[in-house]
Short mmCIF file of C-alpha atoms in Angstrom, two decimals:
data_model
loop_
_atom_site.label_atom_id
_atom_site.label_comp_id
_atom_site.label_asym_id
_atom_site.label_seq_id
_atom_site.Cartn_x
_atom_site.Cartn_y
_atom_site.Cartn_z
CA MET S 86 -0.11 0.06 0.46
CA ILE S 87 1.20 3.23 -0.48
CA LYS S 88 1.46 6.13 1.99
CA THR S 89 0.43 10.03 1.04
CA ILE S 90 2.15 12.33 3.41
CA GLY S 91 0.59 16.12 2.94
CA THR S 92 1.51 18.96 4.63
CA ILE S 93 -1.09 21.19 5.50
CA GLY S 94 -0.49 25.30 4.79
CA PRO S 95 -3.57 27.84 4.42
CA SER S 96 -4.33 25.56 1.16
CA SER S 97 -5.50 22.95 3.59
CA ILE S 98 -6.42 24.11 6.30
CA ARG S 99 -9.48 24.89 5.99
CA ILE S 100 -11.99 22.34 7.20
CA ASP S 101 -13.16 21.38 4.49
CA VAL S 102 -10.59 20.45 2.71
CA LEU S 103 -8.97 18.88 5.79
CA LYS S 104 -12.19 16.16 5.07
CA LYS S 105 -11.63 15.89 1.38
CA LEU S 106 -8.18 15.06 1.87
CA LYS S 107 -8.58 12.25 4.05
CA SER S 108 -11.48 11.44 2.04
CA VAL S 109 -9.52 11.81 -1.15
CA GLY S 110 -7.14 8.64 0.43
CA LEU S 111 -4.40 11.10 2.67
CA ASP S 112 -2.97 9.07 5.10
CA SER S 113 -0.56 11.82 6.89
CA PHE S 114 -1.22 15.40 7.74
CA ARG S 115 1.99 17.51 8.29
CA ILE S 116 3.03 20.85 9.73
CA ASN S 117 5.39 21.64 9.18
CA LEU S 118 6.89 23.79 12.74
CA SER S 119 9.47 25.79 10.29
CA HIS S 120 6.96 27.60 9.57
CA SER S 121 4.50 27.73 12.89
CA ASN S 122 4.95 29.57 16.09
CA GLU S 123 2.71 28.79 19.84
CA ASP S 124 -0.42 30.10 18.05
CA LEU S 125 -0.31 29.79 15.44
CA LEU S 126 0.09 25.41 15.91
CA GLU S 127 -2.63 25.69 18.79
CA TYR S 128 -4.87 26.54 15.22
CA TYR S 129 -3.51 23.54 14.00
CA TYR S 130 -4.48 21.70 15.89
CA GLN S 131 -8.43 23.47 17.00
CA GLN S 132 -8.67 22.99 12.76
CA PHE S 133 -6.97 18.95 12.66
CA GLU S 134 -9.79 18.07 15.84
CA SER S 135 -12.79 19.95 13.63
CA ALA S 136 -12.35 17.86 10.38
CA GLY S 137 -11.48 14.67 12.38
CA VAL S 138 -8.14 13.82 11.36
CA LEU S 139 -4.96 13.49 13.77
CA PRO S 140 -1.69 15.44 13.67
CA SER S 141 1.68 13.95 12.21
CA LEU S 142 4.63 17.26 13.42
CA ASP S 143 8.09 17.71 10.77
CA THR S 144 10.73 19.33 13.65
CA GLN S 145 12.66 22.55 12.59
CA GLY S 146 16.08 20.52 12.59
CA ALA S 147 19.48 21.22 12.77
CA GLN S 148 18.82 24.18 9.73
CA ILE S 149 20.06 27.62 9.67
CA ARG S 150 17.32 29.39 8.18
CA ILE S 151 16.61 33.29 7.55
CA SER S 152 14.05 34.79 10.58
CA GLY S 153 13.63 38.20 9.88
CA LEU S 154 14.68 41.11 6.65
CA ASN S 155 15.23 44.55 7.45
CA ASN S 156 14.57 46.16 4.26
CA THR S 157 14.10 44.55 1.09
CA ASP S 158 14.01 40.60 0.13
CA HIS S 159 15.96 40.42 -3.30
CA TYR S 160 20.48 42.00 -3.27
CA TYR S 161 22.32 42.44 -6.28
CA SER S 162 26.05 41.45 -7.27
CA GLY S 163 28.46 43.83 -5.39
CA ASP S 164 25.88 45.22 -2.50
CA THR S 165 27.48 44.81 1.82
CA ILE S 166 25.13 43.27 3.81
CA SER S 167 24.33 43.42 6.98
CA ILE S 168 23.58 40.29 8.69
CA GLY S 169 22.61 39.11 12.39
CA LEU S 170 20.38 36.33 15.24
CA LEU S 171 17.14 37.12 15.59
CA ASP S 172 16.53 39.19 19.14
CA SER S 173 15.39 42.43 19.78
CA GLN S 174 18.56 44.12 18.38
CA GLY S 175 17.53 41.81 15.21
CA SER S 176 15.56 44.03 13.46
CA SER S 177 19.42 46.88 12.39
CA HIS S 178 19.78 44.16 10.80
CA ASP S 179 19.72 43.37 7.16
CA ILE S 180 18.98 39.73 7.54
CA CYS S 181 18.80 37.82 10.35
CA LEU S 182 19.51 34.45 11.32
CA ASN S 183 18.33 31.95 14.31
CA HIS S 184 20.92 30.45 15.64
CA GLN S 185 23.92 32.00 16.74
CA GLU S 186 25.88 28.95 16.01
CA PHE S 187 26.36 29.91 12.26
CA PHE S 188 28.25 33.12 14.45
CA GLU S 189 30.71 31.49 16.09
CA GLN S 190 31.39 29.11 13.46
CA ILE S 191 31.56 31.03 9.95
CA GLU S 192 34.77 32.68 8.85
CA VAL S 193 36.24 35.01 6.95
CA GLY S 194 36.43 33.41 3.11
CA ASP S 195 33.10 31.45 3.35
CA GLU S 196 30.58 31.01 0.92
CA VAL S 197 27.16 31.89 1.54
CA LYS S 198 24.03 30.44 -0.08
CA MET S 199 20.69 31.79 0.65
CA GLY S 200 17.00 29.66 -0.33
CA PHE S 201 17.54 28.51 -3.85
CA ASP S 202 17.13 30.77 -6.43
CA GLY S 203 21.26 31.71 -6.33
CA PHE S 204 21.95 33.55 -3.82
CA ILE S 205 25.15 33.86 -3.11
CA THR S 206 27.49 36.21 -0.51
CA LYS S 207 30.67 35.64 0.59
CA ILE S 208 31.34 36.72 4.08
CA ILE S 209 34.26 40.01 4.68
CA HIS S 210 34.47 40.52 8.18
CA VAL S 211 32.11 38.46 11.42
CA ASP S 212 32.44 39.59 15.04
CA LYS S 213 31.44 36.26 17.27
CA SER S 214 31.60 38.17 20.21
CA ASN S 215 28.64 40.13 19.43
CA LEU S 216 27.12 37.05 16.87
CA THR S 217 27.63 39.99 13.68
CA ALA S 218 27.97 38.92 10.35
CA GLU S 219 29.19 41.22 7.29
CA ALA S 220 28.96 39.80 3.53
CA LYS S 221 29.67 40.78 -0.36
CA VAL S 222 26.68 39.41 -2.56
CA LEU S 223 29.04 37.57 -5.04
CA HIS S 224 24.98 36.39 -7.15
CA ASN S 225 21.78 38.70 -6.46
CA GLY S 226 18.74 36.86 -6.64
CA GLU S 227 15.41 37.31 -4.10
CA ILE S 228 15.33 35.98 -0.24
CA GLY S 229 12.27 35.18 2.08
CA LEU S 230 11.49 33.64 5.66
CA ASN S 231 12.00 30.35 5.71
CA LYS S 232 14.44 30.48 3.37
CA ALA S 233 17.72 28.15 4.15
CA ILE S 234 21.30 28.85 4.81
CA ASP S 235 24.32 26.84 3.44
CA VAL S 236 28.00 27.31 4.31
CA THR S 237 29.78 25.57 0.82
CA ASN S 238 31.85 23.60 2.51
CA ARG S 239 32.11 24.47 6.21
CA ALA S 240 29.91 22.12 8.04
CA ILE S 241 27.64 24.48 10.76
CA LYS S 242 27.30 22.45 13.55
CA LEU S 243 24.06 22.66 15.40
CA PRO S 244 22.06 21.16 17.41
CA ALA S 245 18.76 18.54 16.71
CA LEU S 246 15.82 19.81 17.53
CA THR S 247 15.81 23.83 18.19
CA ASP S 248 13.41 25.05 21.71
CA PHE S 249 10.16 25.39 19.58
CA ASP S 250 11.05 21.64 18.19
CA ILE S 251 11.64 20.38 22.24
CA LYS S 252 8.37 21.77 23.58
CA CYS S 253 6.39 20.24 20.52
CA ILE S 254 7.17 16.90 21.11
CA LYS S 255 7.37 16.97 25.31
CA ASP S 256 3.64 18.49 24.03
CA SER S 257 2.42 15.26 22.00
CA SER S 258 1.54 13.06 24.87
CA SER S 259 -1.90 15.04 24.40
CA ARG S 260 -2.35 15.62 20.66
CA ASN S 261 -1.71 11.99 19.50
CA ILE S 262 1.18 12.77 17.42
CA GLN S 263 0.64 9.57 14.36
CA GLU S 264 4.28 10.91 12.61
CA ILE S 265 7.65 13.45 14.09
CA PHE S 266 9.43 13.40 10.93
CA VAL S 267 12.96 14.56 11.71
CA SER S 268 14.60 17.04 10.24
CA PHE S 269 18.60 17.30 8.94
CA CYS S 270 18.83 13.98 10.52
CA SER S 271 22.41 13.22 11.35
CA GLY S 272 22.40 10.56 13.24
CA LYS S 273 21.29 7.09 15.26
CA GLU S 274 22.02 10.54 18.58
CA CYS S 275 18.42 12.60 17.44
CA ILE S 276 16.97 9.26 16.27
CA MET S 277 18.06 8.17 19.56
CA SER S 278 17.23 11.43 22.06
CA LEU S 279 13.37 11.86 20.18
CA LYS S 280 12.60 8.74 21.82
CA THR S 281 13.81 8.84 25.27
CA MET S 282 11.38 12.63 25.57
CA LEU S 283 8.76 10.92 24.01
CA THR S 284 8.82 8.61 26.63
CA GLN S 285 9.63 10.82 29.73
CA SER S 286 6.39 13.12 28.12
CA GLY S 287 4.15 9.94 29.33
CA LEU S 288 3.09 8.40 25.95
CA SER S 289 3.16 4.75 26.81
CA TYR S 290 4.36 2.75 24.03
CA ALA S 291 0.82 2.34 21.98
CA LYS S 292 0.14 5.90 22.17
CA MET S 293 4.68 6.60 20.12
CA PRO S 294 4.11 8.10 17.69
CA LYS S 295 6.50 6.76 14.78
CA ILE S 296 9.54 8.82 13.62
CA ILE S 297 11.02 9.63 9.89
CA ALA S 298 14.17 9.64 10.04
CA LYS S 299 14.56 12.66 6.52
CA ILE S 300 17.76 12.22 4.58
CA GLU S 301 18.76 15.93 3.76
CA SER S 302 22.00 16.27 4.29
CA ARG S 303 25.42 14.11 3.37
CA GLN S 304 26.18 13.07 7.40
CA GLY S 305 23.17 11.62 7.19
CA LEU S 306 24.27 10.31 3.85
CA LEU S 307 27.25 8.49 5.63
CA ASN S 308 25.19 7.34 9.00
CA LEU S 309 22.19 5.97 6.29
CA GLU S 310 22.89 2.31 7.91
CA LYS S 311 22.88 3.80 11.19
CA ILE S 312 19.88 5.91 11.37
CA ILE S 313 18.26 3.16 9.22
CA LYS S 314 18.48 0.16 12.57
CA VAL S 315 16.30 2.89 15.00
CA ALA S 316 14.01 5.08 12.85
CA ASP S 317 10.93 3.81 11.56
CA GLY S 318 10.66 4.83 8.04
CA ILE S 319 13.08 6.86 5.88
CA LEU S 320 12.19 10.23 3.60
CA ILE S 321 14.42 10.82 0.87
CA ASP S 322 14.08 15.54 0.28
CA ARG S 323 15.36 15.18 -2.67
CA GLY S 324 15.30 19.62 -2.24
CA ASP S 325 17.67 20.10 0.51
CA LEU S 326 19.88 17.10 -0.19
CA SER S 327 20.22 18.80 -3.71
CA ARG S 328 21.75 21.80 -1.98
CA GLU S 329 24.98 18.76 0.50
CA VAL S 330 25.00 17.28 -3.59
CA LYS S 331 24.85 17.80 -6.93
CA ILE S 332 21.59 17.74 -8.54
CA SER S 333 22.35 15.22 -11.02
CA MET S 334 23.70 13.22 -8.46
CA ILE S 335 19.90 13.03 -6.63
CA PRO S 336 18.36 9.90 -8.56
CA GLY S 337 20.72 7.33 -8.29
CA ILE S 338 21.44 8.33 -4.98
CA VAL S 339 17.26 7.75 -4.49
CA ALA S 340 17.43 4.03 -5.64
CA LYS S 341 20.38 3.85 -3.68
CA ILE S 342 18.68 4.92 -0.79
CA ILE S 343 15.21 3.20 -1.45
CA LYS S 344 17.36 0.03 -2.32
CA THR S 345 18.53 -0.13 1.65
CA CYS S 346 15.97 0.74 2.79
CA LYS S 347 13.61 -2.14 1.46
CA LYS S 348 16.90 -4.20 2.02
CA HIS S 349 15.75 -3.18 5.63
CA ASP S 350 12.51 -3.95 5.58
CA ILE S 351 11.89 -0.04 6.52
CA SER S 352 9.78 2.69 5.10
CA CYS S 353 11.42 4.64 3.13
CA TYR S 354 9.10 8.27 1.10
CA ILE S 355 9.85 10.73 -1.18
CA ALA S 356 10.09 14.34 -1.12
CA THR S 357 9.92 18.14 -3.55
CA ASN S 358 8.92 19.03 -7.00
CA VAL S 359 6.36 15.25 -7.32
CA LEU S 360 3.24 17.20 -9.05
CA ASP S 361 5.33 20.39 -8.93
CA SER S 362 3.45 21.40 -11.94
CA MET S 363 -0.42 21.55 -9.19
CA MET S 364 1.41 23.87 -7.29
CA ASN S 365 -0.73 26.49 -10.27
CA ASP S 366 -2.28 24.30 -12.91
CA LYS S 367 -4.55 21.51 -12.63
CA LEU S 368 -3.12 18.40 -14.72
CA PRO S 369 0.88 17.29 -13.21
CA SER S 370 3.48 17.05 -15.89
CA ARG S 371 4.06 14.02 -18.24
CA ALA S 372 7.73 14.54 -15.74
CA GLU S 373 5.83 13.70 -12.97
CA ILE S 374 3.68 10.76 -13.41
CA SER S 375 7.22 9.54 -15.48
CA ASP S 376 8.68 10.39 -12.06
CA ILE S 377 6.05 8.66 -9.52
CA TYR S 378 6.48 5.06 -11.76
CA ASN S 379 8.82 5.36 -11.80
CA LEU S 380 9.74 5.72 -8.34
CA LEU S 381 7.36 3.05 -7.68
CA SER S 382 8.87 0.79 -9.62
CA LEU S 383 12.01 1.73 -6.85
CA GLY S 384 9.97 0.04 -4.31
CA THR S 385 9.06 3.97 -2.78
CA SER S 386 6.29 3.44 0.00
CA GLY S 387 5.47 6.81 -0.85
CA PHE S 388 4.79 9.61 -1.73
CA VAL S 389 5.33 13.27 0.01
CA LEU S 390 3.05 16.20 -1.51
CA ALA S 391 5.17 19.14 0.66
CA ALA S 392 4.25 22.51 -1.06
CA GLU S 393 1.09 20.67 -2.80
CA GLY S 394 -0.05 20.32 0.30
CA ALA S 395 0.83 24.11 2.08
CA ILE S 396 1.08 26.81 -0.86
CA GLY S 397 -0.39 25.24 -4.18
CA ASN S 398 -3.55 25.33 -5.70
CA HIS S 399 -4.60 22.20 -6.11
CA PRO S 400 -3.99 20.08 -2.33
CA VAL S 401 -7.11 18.32 -3.18
CA GLU S 402 -6.55 17.11 -7.05
CA SER S 403 -2.61 16.11 -5.61
CA VAL S 404 -2.84 13.82 -3.93
CA GLU S 405 -5.67 11.44 -5.81
CA VAL S 406 -2.87 11.41 -8.40
CA ILE S 407 -0.87 10.00 -6.57
CA LYS S 408 -3.64 7.64 -5.57
CA TYR S 409 -4.44 7.01 -8.83
CA MET S 410 -1.17 6.27 -10.59
CA SER S 411 0.10 3.46 -7.75
CA SER S 412 -3.31 1.74 -8.78
CA ILE S 413 -2.51 1.76 -12.00
CA TYR S 414 1.50 0.97 -11.47
CA PHE S 415 -0.12 -2.19 -9.53
CA HIS S 416 -2.71 -3.57 -12.08
CA GLN S 417 0.67 -3.43 -14.00
CA LYS S 418 3.00 -4.98 -12.84
CA ASN S 419 0.67 -8.01 -10.85
CA ASN S 420 -0.68 -8.06 -14.93
CA THR S 421 -4.64 -7.58 -13.80
CA GLY S 422 -6.27 -6.65 -16.81
CA ILE S 423 -8.23 -4.37 -18.39
CA ILE S 424 -6.93 -0.86 -16.37
CA PRO S 425 -9.72 0.40 -14.96
CA SER S 426 -10.67 4.40 -15.23
CA PRO S 427 -9.82 6.71 -13.08
CA LYS S 428 -13.33 7.58 -12.26
CA GLU S 429 -12.95 3.62 -11.04
CA ILE S 430 -9.64 4.50 -8.94
CA VAL S 431 -10.51 7.64 -7.44
CA PRO S 432 -14.71 7.83 -7.73
CA THR S 433 -14.00 11.96 -7.39
CA MET S 434 -11.60 13.46 -9.22
CA ASN S 435 -13.50 15.52 -12.27
CA GLU S 436 -12.73 17.16 -16.12
CA PRO S 437 -10.37 17.67 -17.00
CA LEU S 438 -7.79 15.22 -14.89
CA LEU S 439 -10.27 12.57 -15.50
CA SER S 440 -9.19 13.21 -19.20
CA TRP S 441 -5.81 13.46 -18.35
CA LEU S 442 -4.82 10.87 -17.70
#
């Protein structure tokens, strides 16, 4: 059975949409803590309860992110920008970050990538005592809140869980959390400490959420076999992983991870750009349909609809596509004869998706 995991956000948090997602086969309703706060999280919990669905959590994890912008979201080659830690004085900096470890470990000359759009800077000054830095823009581009920060050829050591992660996890005993997705999991230690935290929060074994390790860094790849032994599942984030590994290598790495997970009889899910076209369009692209089918052929356990579910225009239809393609794959694999129509497999599917598939 192929599992479909969806991130819930502005496009899908309405009670009627949550109910539709459940009815068409969304299996896991995930809240991304990187785009949340205490008040928003409480609202999501209330909406989930009203819709009759159970929440899962995706931790902020060991990732440096832009947590504050001062004047603009666009800079040009040659510009100098100030970088600081998000605190009471954060507004004085052009860009604020969420981890002080960045300033403690960064060095002059380091190149820093911000987001996915090619925005690259070079550190020209660091004040470690005041947790500030200055950088020159090497390649212009747009940036935004919550965009990830990566330092070229330098691994910034960060705690596996943020304070907000820990608070949410300790609160999970009263929330019926189904799964916890551990972002930027680098080794088995963060899984073990998370399990200890859950046990100490008073959860019984029967109510313990499944722990899914997200592989999205070189360190996670290196420690994959150890992580597999303590996690309940693996999620490959092709997007974040491609910041540390060349994009041309990602398909081969994905195939290898799926093979390793099958060997250990552990679930393996695929995320990033699964149905990117459907963020705006009503129809998936031919390449996306082929990608889904090929990943099923490799043995993936399911798919993650992240942006498609959180901010896309067609979250329900995206789930329907996954459900239909999974059924098609297994019908062909098992040579079951006549392939059912999309309407037979997904009764709720409407035009033009019905004709396209």
